[in-house]
XYZ file of C-alpha atoms in Angstrom:
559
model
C 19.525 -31.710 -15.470
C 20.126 -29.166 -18.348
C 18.276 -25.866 -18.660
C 16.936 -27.211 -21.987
C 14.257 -29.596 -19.846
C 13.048 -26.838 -18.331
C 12.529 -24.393 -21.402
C 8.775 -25.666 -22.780
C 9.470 -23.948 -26.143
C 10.949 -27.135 -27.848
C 11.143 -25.810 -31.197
C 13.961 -24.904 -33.462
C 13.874 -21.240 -32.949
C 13.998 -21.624 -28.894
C 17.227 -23.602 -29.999
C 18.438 -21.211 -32.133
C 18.305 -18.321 -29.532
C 19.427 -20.621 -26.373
C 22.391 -21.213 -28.803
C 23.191 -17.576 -29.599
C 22.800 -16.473 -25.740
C 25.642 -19.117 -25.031
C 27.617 -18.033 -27.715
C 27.618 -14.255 -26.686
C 28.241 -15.125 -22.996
C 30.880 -16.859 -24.772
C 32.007 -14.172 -26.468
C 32.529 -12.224 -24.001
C 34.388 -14.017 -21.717
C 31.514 -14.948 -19.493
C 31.440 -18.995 -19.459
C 31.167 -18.791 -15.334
C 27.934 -16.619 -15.476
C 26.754 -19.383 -18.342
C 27.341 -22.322 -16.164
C 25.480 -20.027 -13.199
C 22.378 -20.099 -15.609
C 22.737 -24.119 -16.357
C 23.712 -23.045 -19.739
C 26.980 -24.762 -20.446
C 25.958 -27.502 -22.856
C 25.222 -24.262 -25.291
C 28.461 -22.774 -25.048
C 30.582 -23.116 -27.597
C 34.310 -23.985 -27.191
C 35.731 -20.370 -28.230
C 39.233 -18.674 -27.412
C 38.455 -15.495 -25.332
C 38.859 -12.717 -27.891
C 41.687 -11.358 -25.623
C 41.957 -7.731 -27.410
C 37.890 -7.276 -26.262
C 37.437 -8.830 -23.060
C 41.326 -8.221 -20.964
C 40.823 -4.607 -20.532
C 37.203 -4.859 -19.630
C 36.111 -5.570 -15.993
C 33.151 -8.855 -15.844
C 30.595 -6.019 -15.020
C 31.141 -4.679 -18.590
C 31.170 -7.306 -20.193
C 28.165 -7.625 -18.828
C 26.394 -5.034 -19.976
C 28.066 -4.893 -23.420
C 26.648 -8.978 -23.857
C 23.234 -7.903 -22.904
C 22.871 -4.787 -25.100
C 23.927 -6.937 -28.046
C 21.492 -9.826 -27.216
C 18.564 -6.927 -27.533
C 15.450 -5.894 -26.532
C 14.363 -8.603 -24.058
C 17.914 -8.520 -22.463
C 18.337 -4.637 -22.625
C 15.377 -4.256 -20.525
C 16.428 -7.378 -18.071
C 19.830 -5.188 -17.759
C 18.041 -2.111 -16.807
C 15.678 -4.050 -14.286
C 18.292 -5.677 -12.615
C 20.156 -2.063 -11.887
C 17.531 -1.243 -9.750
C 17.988 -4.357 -7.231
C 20.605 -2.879 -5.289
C 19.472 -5.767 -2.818
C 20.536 -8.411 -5.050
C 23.450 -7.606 -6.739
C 26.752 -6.014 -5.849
C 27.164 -1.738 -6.482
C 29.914 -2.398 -9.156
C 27.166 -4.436 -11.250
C 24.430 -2.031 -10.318
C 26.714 0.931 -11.490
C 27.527 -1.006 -14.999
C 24.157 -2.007 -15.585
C 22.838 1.391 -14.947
C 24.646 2.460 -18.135
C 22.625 0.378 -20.789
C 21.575 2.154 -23.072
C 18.228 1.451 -24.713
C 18.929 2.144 -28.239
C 19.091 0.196 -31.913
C 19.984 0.578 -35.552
C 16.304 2.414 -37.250
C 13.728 0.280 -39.025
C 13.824 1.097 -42.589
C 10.874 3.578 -43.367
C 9.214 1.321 -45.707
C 8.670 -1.233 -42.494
C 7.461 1.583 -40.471
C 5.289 3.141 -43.101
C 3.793 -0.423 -43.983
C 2.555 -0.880 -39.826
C 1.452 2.442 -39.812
C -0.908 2.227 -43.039
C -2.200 -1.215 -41.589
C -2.942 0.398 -38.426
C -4.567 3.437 -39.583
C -6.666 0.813 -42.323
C -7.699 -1.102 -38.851
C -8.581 2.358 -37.096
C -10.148 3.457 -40.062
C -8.821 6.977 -39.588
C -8.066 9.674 -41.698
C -4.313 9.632 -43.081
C -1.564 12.335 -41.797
C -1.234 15.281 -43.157
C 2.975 14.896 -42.840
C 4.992 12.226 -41.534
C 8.643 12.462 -41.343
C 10.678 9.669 -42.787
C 13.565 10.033 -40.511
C 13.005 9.328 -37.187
C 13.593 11.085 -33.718
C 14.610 8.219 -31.815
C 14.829 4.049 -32.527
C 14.955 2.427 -29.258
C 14.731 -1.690 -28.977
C 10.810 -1.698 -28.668
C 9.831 1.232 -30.811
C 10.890 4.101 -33.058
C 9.676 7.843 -32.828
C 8.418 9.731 -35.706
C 7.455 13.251 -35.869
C 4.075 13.603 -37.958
C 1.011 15.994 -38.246
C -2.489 15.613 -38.431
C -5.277 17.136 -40.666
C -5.852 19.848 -38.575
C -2.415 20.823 -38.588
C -1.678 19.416 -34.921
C 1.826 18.296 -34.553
C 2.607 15.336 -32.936
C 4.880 12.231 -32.307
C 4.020 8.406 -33.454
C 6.093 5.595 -31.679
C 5.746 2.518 -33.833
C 6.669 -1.171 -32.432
C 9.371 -2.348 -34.441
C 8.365 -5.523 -36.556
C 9.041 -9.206 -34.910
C 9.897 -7.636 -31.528
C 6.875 -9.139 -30.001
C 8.036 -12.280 -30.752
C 10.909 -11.728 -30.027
C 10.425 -10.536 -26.775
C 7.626 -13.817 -25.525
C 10.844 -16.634 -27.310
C 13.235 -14.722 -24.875
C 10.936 -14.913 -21.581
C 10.097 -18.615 -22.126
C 14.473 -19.016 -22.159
C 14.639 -17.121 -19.364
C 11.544 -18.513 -17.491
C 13.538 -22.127 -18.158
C 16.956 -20.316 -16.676
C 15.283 -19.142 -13.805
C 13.473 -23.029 -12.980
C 17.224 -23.985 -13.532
C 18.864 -21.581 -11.097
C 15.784 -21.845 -8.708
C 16.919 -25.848 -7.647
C 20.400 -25.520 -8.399
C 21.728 -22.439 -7.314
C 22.761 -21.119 -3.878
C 21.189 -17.677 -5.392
C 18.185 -19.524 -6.521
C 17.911 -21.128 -2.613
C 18.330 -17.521 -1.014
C 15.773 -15.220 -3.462
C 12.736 -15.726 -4.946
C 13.892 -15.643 -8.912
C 10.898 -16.626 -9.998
C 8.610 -13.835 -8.258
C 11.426 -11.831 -10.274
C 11.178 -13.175 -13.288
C 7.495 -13.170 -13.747
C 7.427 -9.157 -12.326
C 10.211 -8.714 -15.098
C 7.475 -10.518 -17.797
C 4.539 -8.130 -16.313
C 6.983 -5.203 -17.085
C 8.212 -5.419 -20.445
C 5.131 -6.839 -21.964
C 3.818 -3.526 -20.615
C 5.681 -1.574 -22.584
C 4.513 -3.542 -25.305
C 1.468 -2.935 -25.512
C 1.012 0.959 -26.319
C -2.536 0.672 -25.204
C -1.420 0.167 -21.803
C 1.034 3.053 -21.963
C -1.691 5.519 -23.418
C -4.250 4.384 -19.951
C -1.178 5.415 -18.152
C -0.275 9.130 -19.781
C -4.122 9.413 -19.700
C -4.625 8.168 -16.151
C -1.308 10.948 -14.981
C -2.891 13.755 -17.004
C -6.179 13.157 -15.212
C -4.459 13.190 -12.055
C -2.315 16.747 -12.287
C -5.641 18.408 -14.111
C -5.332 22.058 -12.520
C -1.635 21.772 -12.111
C 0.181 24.617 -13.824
C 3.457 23.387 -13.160
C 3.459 19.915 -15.184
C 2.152 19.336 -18.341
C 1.100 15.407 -19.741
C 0.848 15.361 -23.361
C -2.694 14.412 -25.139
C -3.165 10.620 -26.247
C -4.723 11.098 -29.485
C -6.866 7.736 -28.960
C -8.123 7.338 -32.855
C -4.430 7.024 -34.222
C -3.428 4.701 -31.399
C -3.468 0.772 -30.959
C -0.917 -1.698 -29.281
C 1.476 -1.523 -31.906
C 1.086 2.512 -32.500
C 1.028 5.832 -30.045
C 0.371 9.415 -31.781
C 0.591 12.120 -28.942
C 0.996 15.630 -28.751
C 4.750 16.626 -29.574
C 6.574 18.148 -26.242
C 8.771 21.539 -27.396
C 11.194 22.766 -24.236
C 14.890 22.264 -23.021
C 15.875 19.697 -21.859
C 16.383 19.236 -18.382
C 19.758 18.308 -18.233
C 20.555 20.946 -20.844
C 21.805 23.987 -18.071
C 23.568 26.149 -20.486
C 20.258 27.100 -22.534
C 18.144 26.761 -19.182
C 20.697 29.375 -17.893
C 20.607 31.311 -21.017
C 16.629 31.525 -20.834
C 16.859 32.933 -17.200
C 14.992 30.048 -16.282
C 15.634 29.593 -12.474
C 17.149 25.983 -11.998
C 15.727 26.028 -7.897
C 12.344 26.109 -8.966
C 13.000 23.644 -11.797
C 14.394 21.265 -9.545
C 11.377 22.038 -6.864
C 9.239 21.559 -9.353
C 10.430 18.042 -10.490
C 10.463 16.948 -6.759
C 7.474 18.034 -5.877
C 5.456 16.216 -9.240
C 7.456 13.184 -7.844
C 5.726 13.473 -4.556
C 2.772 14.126 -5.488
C 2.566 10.769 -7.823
C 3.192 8.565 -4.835
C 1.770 10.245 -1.864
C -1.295 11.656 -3.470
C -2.121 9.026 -6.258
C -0.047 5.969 -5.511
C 1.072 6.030 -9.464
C 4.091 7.269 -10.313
C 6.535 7.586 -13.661
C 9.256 4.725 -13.136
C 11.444 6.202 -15.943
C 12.511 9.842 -14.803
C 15.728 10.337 -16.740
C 16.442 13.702 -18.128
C 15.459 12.448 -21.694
C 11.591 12.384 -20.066
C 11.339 16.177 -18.827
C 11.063 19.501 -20.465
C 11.018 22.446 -18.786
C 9.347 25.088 -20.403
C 9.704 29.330 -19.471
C 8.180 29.260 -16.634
C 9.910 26.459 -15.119
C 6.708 23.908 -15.610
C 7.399 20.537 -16.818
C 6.760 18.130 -19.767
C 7.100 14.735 -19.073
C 6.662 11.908 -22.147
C 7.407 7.887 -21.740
C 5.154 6.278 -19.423
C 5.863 2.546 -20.598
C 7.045 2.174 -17.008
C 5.284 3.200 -14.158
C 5.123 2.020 -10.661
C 2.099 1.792 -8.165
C 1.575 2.708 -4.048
C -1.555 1.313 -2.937
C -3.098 2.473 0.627
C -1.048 -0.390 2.572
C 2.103 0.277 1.375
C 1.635 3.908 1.152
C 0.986 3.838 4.535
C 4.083 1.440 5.910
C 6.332 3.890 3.590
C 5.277 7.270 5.434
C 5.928 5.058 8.963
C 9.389 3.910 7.940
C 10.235 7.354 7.178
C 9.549 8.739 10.392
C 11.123 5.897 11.857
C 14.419 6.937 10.309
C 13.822 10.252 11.620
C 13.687 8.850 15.053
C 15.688 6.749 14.689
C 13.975 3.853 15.917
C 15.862 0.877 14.239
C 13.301 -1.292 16.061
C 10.376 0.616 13.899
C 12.240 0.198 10.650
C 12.583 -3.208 10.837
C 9.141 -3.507 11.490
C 7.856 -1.348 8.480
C 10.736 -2.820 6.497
C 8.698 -6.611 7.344
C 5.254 -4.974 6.962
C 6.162 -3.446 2.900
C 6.977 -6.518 2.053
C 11.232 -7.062 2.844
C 11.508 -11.092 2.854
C 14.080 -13.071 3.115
C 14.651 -17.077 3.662
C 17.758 -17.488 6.330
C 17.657 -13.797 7.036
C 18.000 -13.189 10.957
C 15.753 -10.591 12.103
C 17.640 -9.475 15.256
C 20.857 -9.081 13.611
C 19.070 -6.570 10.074
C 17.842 -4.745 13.439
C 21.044 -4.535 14.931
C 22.849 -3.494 11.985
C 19.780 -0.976 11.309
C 20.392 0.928 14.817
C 23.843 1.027 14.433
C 22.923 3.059 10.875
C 20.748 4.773 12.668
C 23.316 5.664 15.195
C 25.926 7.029 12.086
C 23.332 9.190 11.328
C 22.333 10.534 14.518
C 23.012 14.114 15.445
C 22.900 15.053 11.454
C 20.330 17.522 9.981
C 17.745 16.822 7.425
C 20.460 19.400 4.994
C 23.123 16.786 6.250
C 22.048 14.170 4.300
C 20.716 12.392 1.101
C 18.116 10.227 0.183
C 20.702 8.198 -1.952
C 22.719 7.732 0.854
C 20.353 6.593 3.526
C 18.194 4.246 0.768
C 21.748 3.180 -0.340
C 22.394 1.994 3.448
C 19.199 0.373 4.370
C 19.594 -1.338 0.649
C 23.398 -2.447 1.285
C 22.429 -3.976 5.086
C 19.620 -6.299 3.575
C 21.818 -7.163 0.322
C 24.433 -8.140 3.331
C 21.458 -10.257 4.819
C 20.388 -11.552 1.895
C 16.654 -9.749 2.102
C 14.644 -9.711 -1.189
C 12.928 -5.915 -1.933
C 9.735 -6.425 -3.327
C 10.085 -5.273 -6.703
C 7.639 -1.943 -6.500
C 9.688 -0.971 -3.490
C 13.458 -1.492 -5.388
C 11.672 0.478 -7.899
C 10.259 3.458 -6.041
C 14.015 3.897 -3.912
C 15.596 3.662 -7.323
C 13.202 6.692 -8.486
C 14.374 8.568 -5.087
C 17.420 8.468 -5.674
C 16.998 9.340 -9.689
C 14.829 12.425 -9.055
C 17.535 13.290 -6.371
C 20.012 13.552 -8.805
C 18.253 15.654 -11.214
C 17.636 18.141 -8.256
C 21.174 18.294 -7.580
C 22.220 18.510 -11.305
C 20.150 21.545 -11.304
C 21.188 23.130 -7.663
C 23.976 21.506 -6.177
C 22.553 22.977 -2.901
C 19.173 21.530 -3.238
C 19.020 18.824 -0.444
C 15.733 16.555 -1.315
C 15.037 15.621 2.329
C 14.919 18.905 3.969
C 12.811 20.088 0.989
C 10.717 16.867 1.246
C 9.955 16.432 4.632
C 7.587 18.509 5.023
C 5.893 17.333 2.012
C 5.649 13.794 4.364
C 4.613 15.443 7.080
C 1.877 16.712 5.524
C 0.917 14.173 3.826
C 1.022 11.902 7.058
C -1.239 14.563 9.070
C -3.628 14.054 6.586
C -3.778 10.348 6.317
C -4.600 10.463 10.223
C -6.885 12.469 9.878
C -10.511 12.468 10.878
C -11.522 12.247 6.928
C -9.275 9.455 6.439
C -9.793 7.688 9.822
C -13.805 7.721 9.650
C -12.695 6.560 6.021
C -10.651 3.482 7.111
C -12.839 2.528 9.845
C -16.032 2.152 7.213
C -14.176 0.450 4.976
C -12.413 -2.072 7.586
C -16.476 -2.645 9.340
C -16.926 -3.443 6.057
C -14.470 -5.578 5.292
C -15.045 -7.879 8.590
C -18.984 -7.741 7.717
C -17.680 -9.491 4.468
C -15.593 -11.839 6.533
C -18.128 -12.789 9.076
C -20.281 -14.098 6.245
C -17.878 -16.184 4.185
C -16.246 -17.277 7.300
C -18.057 -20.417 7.395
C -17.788 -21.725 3.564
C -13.822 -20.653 3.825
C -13.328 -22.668 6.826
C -15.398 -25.858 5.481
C -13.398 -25.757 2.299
C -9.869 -25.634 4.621
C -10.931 -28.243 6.168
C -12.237 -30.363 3.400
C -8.476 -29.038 1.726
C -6.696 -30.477 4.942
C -8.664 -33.976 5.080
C -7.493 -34.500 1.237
C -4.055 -33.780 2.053
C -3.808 -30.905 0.000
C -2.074 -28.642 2.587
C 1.020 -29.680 4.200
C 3.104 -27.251 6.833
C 6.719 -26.953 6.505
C 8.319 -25.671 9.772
C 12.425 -24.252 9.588
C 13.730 -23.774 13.046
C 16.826 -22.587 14.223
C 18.553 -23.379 17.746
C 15.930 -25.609 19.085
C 18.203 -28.520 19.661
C 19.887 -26.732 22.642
C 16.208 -25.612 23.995
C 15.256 -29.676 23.633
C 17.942 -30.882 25.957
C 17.162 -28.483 28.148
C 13.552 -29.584 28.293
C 14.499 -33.018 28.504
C 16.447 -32.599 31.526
C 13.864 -30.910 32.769
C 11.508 -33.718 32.237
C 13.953 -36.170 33.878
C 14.318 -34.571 36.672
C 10.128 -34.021 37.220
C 9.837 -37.758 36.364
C 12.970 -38.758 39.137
C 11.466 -36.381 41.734
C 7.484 -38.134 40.985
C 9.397 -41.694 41.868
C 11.433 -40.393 44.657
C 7.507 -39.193 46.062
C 6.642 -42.598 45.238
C 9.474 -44.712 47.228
C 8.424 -42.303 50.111
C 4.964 -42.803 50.006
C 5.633 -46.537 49.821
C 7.767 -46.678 52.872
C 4.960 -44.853 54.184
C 2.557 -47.951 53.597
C 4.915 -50.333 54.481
C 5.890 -49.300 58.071
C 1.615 -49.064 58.339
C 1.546 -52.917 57.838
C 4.641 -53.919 59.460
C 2.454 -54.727 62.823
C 1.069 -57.853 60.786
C 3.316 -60.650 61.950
C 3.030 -62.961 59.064
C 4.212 -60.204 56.850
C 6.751 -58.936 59.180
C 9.886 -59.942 57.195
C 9.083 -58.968 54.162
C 7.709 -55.909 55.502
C 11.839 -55.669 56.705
C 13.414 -56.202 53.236
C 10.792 -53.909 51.355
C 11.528 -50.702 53.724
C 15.658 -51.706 53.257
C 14.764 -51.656 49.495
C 13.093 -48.489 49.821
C 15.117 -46.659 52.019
C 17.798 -47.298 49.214
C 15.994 -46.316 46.241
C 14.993 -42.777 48.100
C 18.148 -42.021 49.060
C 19.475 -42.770 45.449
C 16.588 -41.162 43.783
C 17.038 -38.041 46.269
C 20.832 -37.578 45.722
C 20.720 -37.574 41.718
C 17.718 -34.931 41.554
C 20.052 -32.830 44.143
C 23.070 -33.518 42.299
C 21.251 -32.502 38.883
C 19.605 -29.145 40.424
C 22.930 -28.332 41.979
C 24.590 -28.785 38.706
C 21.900 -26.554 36.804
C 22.442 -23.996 39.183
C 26.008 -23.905 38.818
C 25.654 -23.764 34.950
């Protein structure tokens, strides 16, 4: 079976693209990773060009094939360097460079979208818009503008056809994925296809500027008060899928220490700062910014923050924000036995993973890291453990929680590009300490406890109707149980001899018993040899009968 039954596109564009995606792979030396995706009938029969590919290591290639298939593969690239539980660290540290940029739209392209849009909207025109553009990424391209009333402001505009684009690449990959799903020892091991569809969710997000203006609106909302960060306005009348106007951000840039250091601007209380927003997004509102490179923050004088981007965002809900907060004080016990059960409870799943052995391997972690201070150690390198041990036993991350450790370790490493003596976990623990008092309590608890009476209220009524229908599900057949077990054959022989010996110890009862009757009816004379050779009969099968369920206990007791 060829990927090409599985891709539901069937038209000559799908073709097309499948074709070009086997003929970079080919390009660049990557025929193995081609037949891995059930791609080889699309691979043309090319000579490695030797001058581009021998001096490049397979995790370069890599990432130079996927930034040059674009957008839809660009983004895959990125994804994938945040599943540190999938892939090896030399791919994770390859992928991690893709860069997300492209060759600018010609003006007249963008100008042409934005009059449509604005003819749609029905809104006034801009007083300016600049021709060249600040930044031309895969999905979009920035252009400084101002409005009427003299506000300035950025427009991201979705470059033309990338929509397209980006739904023709999915369905290939969606196909890949089926492929690599049945015929793949990878595909046997992970879920690909939970992957692939969180993958779809993502990119389609960022998209669809609608979504990413709920989500700057939503985080501006959320810090209202806060003096320390600052979300830029979504001007909602000049924005629609395919067009964002916001306020413009002024500031340094946060990776840019020589004018930070020339402003006096203390880098300490920019790199608090940055932590603390971070930590406040996921413990206070369970919605955080998934993109925090330093191309996303300004700081301003007085060490406040701008952020911009929010394509990508993740989300904590109560359940998971909960499990998080008890794995982290788990580490700090270091109670592997805790962490494997938080680990289970946020979601960690894997198909031939062996519980007792990711707990064994998680105490003896925890036992490297024992006697070590909170100033001792990094976030990256205890997420980078717990990440390696269930990439070793082949655990899947849920794809919220690859993302939040990725952002960990990210806003980690702007913190120590500011202050190479700021140490994230001493400064945040406290911050989860907090945090956790407050979730226990008595607010919170009298807040849980309504909600759970009246969640099994709910369930006491609809308990009947979803039991009929499970039942009237099981009687058509429509739910069948698939059990995987693992070591029972030497527990079955063992209950089997078990079994034999009750069932040879019931019949030696039963010759006794027998004899019993027989020496109560020997007194009839009639019956009196017969009587005899029954008791000689008997006698022999006890004795026989008695010796092998002696022999066998003496032999189980030995073993």
């Amino acid at each position: 079976m060829n990927t090409l039954l599985a891709i539901r596109h069937r038209s000559t564009g799908s073709m097309k693209r499948t074709r070009e995606i086997g003929r970079v792979l080919a390009g660049h030396g990557l025929e193995s990773l081609a037949d891995l995706a059930g791609l080889r009938r699309f691979v043309p029969r090319l000579r490695p060009r030797s001058r581009a590919i021998v001096p490049l290591s397979q995790p370069q290639r890599l990432r130079m094939a996927l930034g040059e298939l674009g957008a839809t593969f660009i983004k895959l690239g990125q994804m994938l360097s945040t599943r540190a539980d999938l892939l090896p660290p030399d791919l994770i540290a390859e992928l991690s460079k893709l860069q997300d940029a492209a060759p600018p739209v010609p003006f007249p392209d963008i100008e042409r979208i934005v009059i449509e849009e604005m003819r749609h909207l029905n809104a006034p025109p801009f007083l300016s818009f600049d021709p060249n553009p600040i930044a031309s990424a895969s999905i979009g391209q920035v252009h400084a503008a101002v409005l009427l009333d003299g506000t300035p402001v950025v427009v991201k505009v979705r470059r033309p056809g990338v929509v397209e684009q980006v739904e023709g690449d999915l369905e290939i990959l969606r196909g890949i994925v089926d492929w690599m799903q049945v015929h793949t020892p990878l595909g046997r091991d992970y879920e690909l296809r939970e992957l692939a569809e969180e993958f779809a969710y993502t990119i389609r997000g960022e998209l669809d500027y609608v979504r990413e203006a709920q989500n700057a609106t939503r985080l501006r909302r959320a810090f209202e008060g806060d003096r320390h960060v600052w979300i830029p306005r979504v001007y909602e009348e000049y924005s629609t899928a395919c067009m964002l106007t916001e306020e413009r951000v002024s500031g340094v840039k946060i990776s840019d220490l020589a004018t930070l250091d020339r402003l006096g601007v203390s880098r300490r209380a920019v790199a608090e700062n940055a932590v603390r927003i971070f930590l406040r997004e996921i413990l206070e509102f369970g919605f955080f910014h998934a993109d925090p490179h330093p191309g996303n923050f300004f700081v301003q004088p007085d060490a406040s923050l701008a952020i911009v981007d929010f394509g990508m965002v993740g989300r904590v809900n109560e359940e998971t924000h909960r499990h998080l907060l008890r794995a982290v004080l788990a580490a700090a016990r270091q109670d592997a036995e805790e962490l494997a059960e938080e680990m289970y409870a946020l979601g960690v799943a894997g198909r031939r993973a062996q519980r007792s052995a990711f707990q064994r391997d998680l105490d003896h972690l925890m036992s490297s890291f024992g006697g070590r201070t909170l100033r001792d150690l990094s976030a990256a390198s205890v997420t980078g453990e717990i990440v390696r041990i269930a990439f070793r036993h082949k655990l899947q991350l849920p794809s919220g929680l690859a993302l939040l450790l990725r952002v960990i370790n990210m806003s980690e490493g702007i913190g120590l590009s500011l202050d190479p003596e700021f140490r994230y976990l001493e400064y945040a623990g406290p911050i989860f300490q907090r945090s956790w008092r407050r979730q226990r309590g008595l607010g919170a608890m009298v807040t849980r406890a309504g909600h759970a009476a009246s969640e099994a209220a709910e369930l006491g009524l609809d308990l009947p109707r979803r039991i009929t229908r499970l039942v009237a599900r099981v009687e058509r057949g429509e739910i069948t149980l698939n059990v995987a077990h693992q070591g029972i054959e030497n527990l079955t022989r063992e209950f089997q001899r078990m079994t034999n010996r009750l069932a040879l110890s019931i019949i030696l009862g039963a010759s006794v018993v027998a004899l019993g009757l027989a020496v109560g009816i020997r007194h009839v004379p009639e019956l009196a040899p017969i009587v005899g050779w029954l008791l000689k009969l008997g006698l022999l099968f006890s004795l026989v009968f008695g010796a092998s369920v002696l022999w066998g206990i003496w032999r189980s007791e030995r073993r």
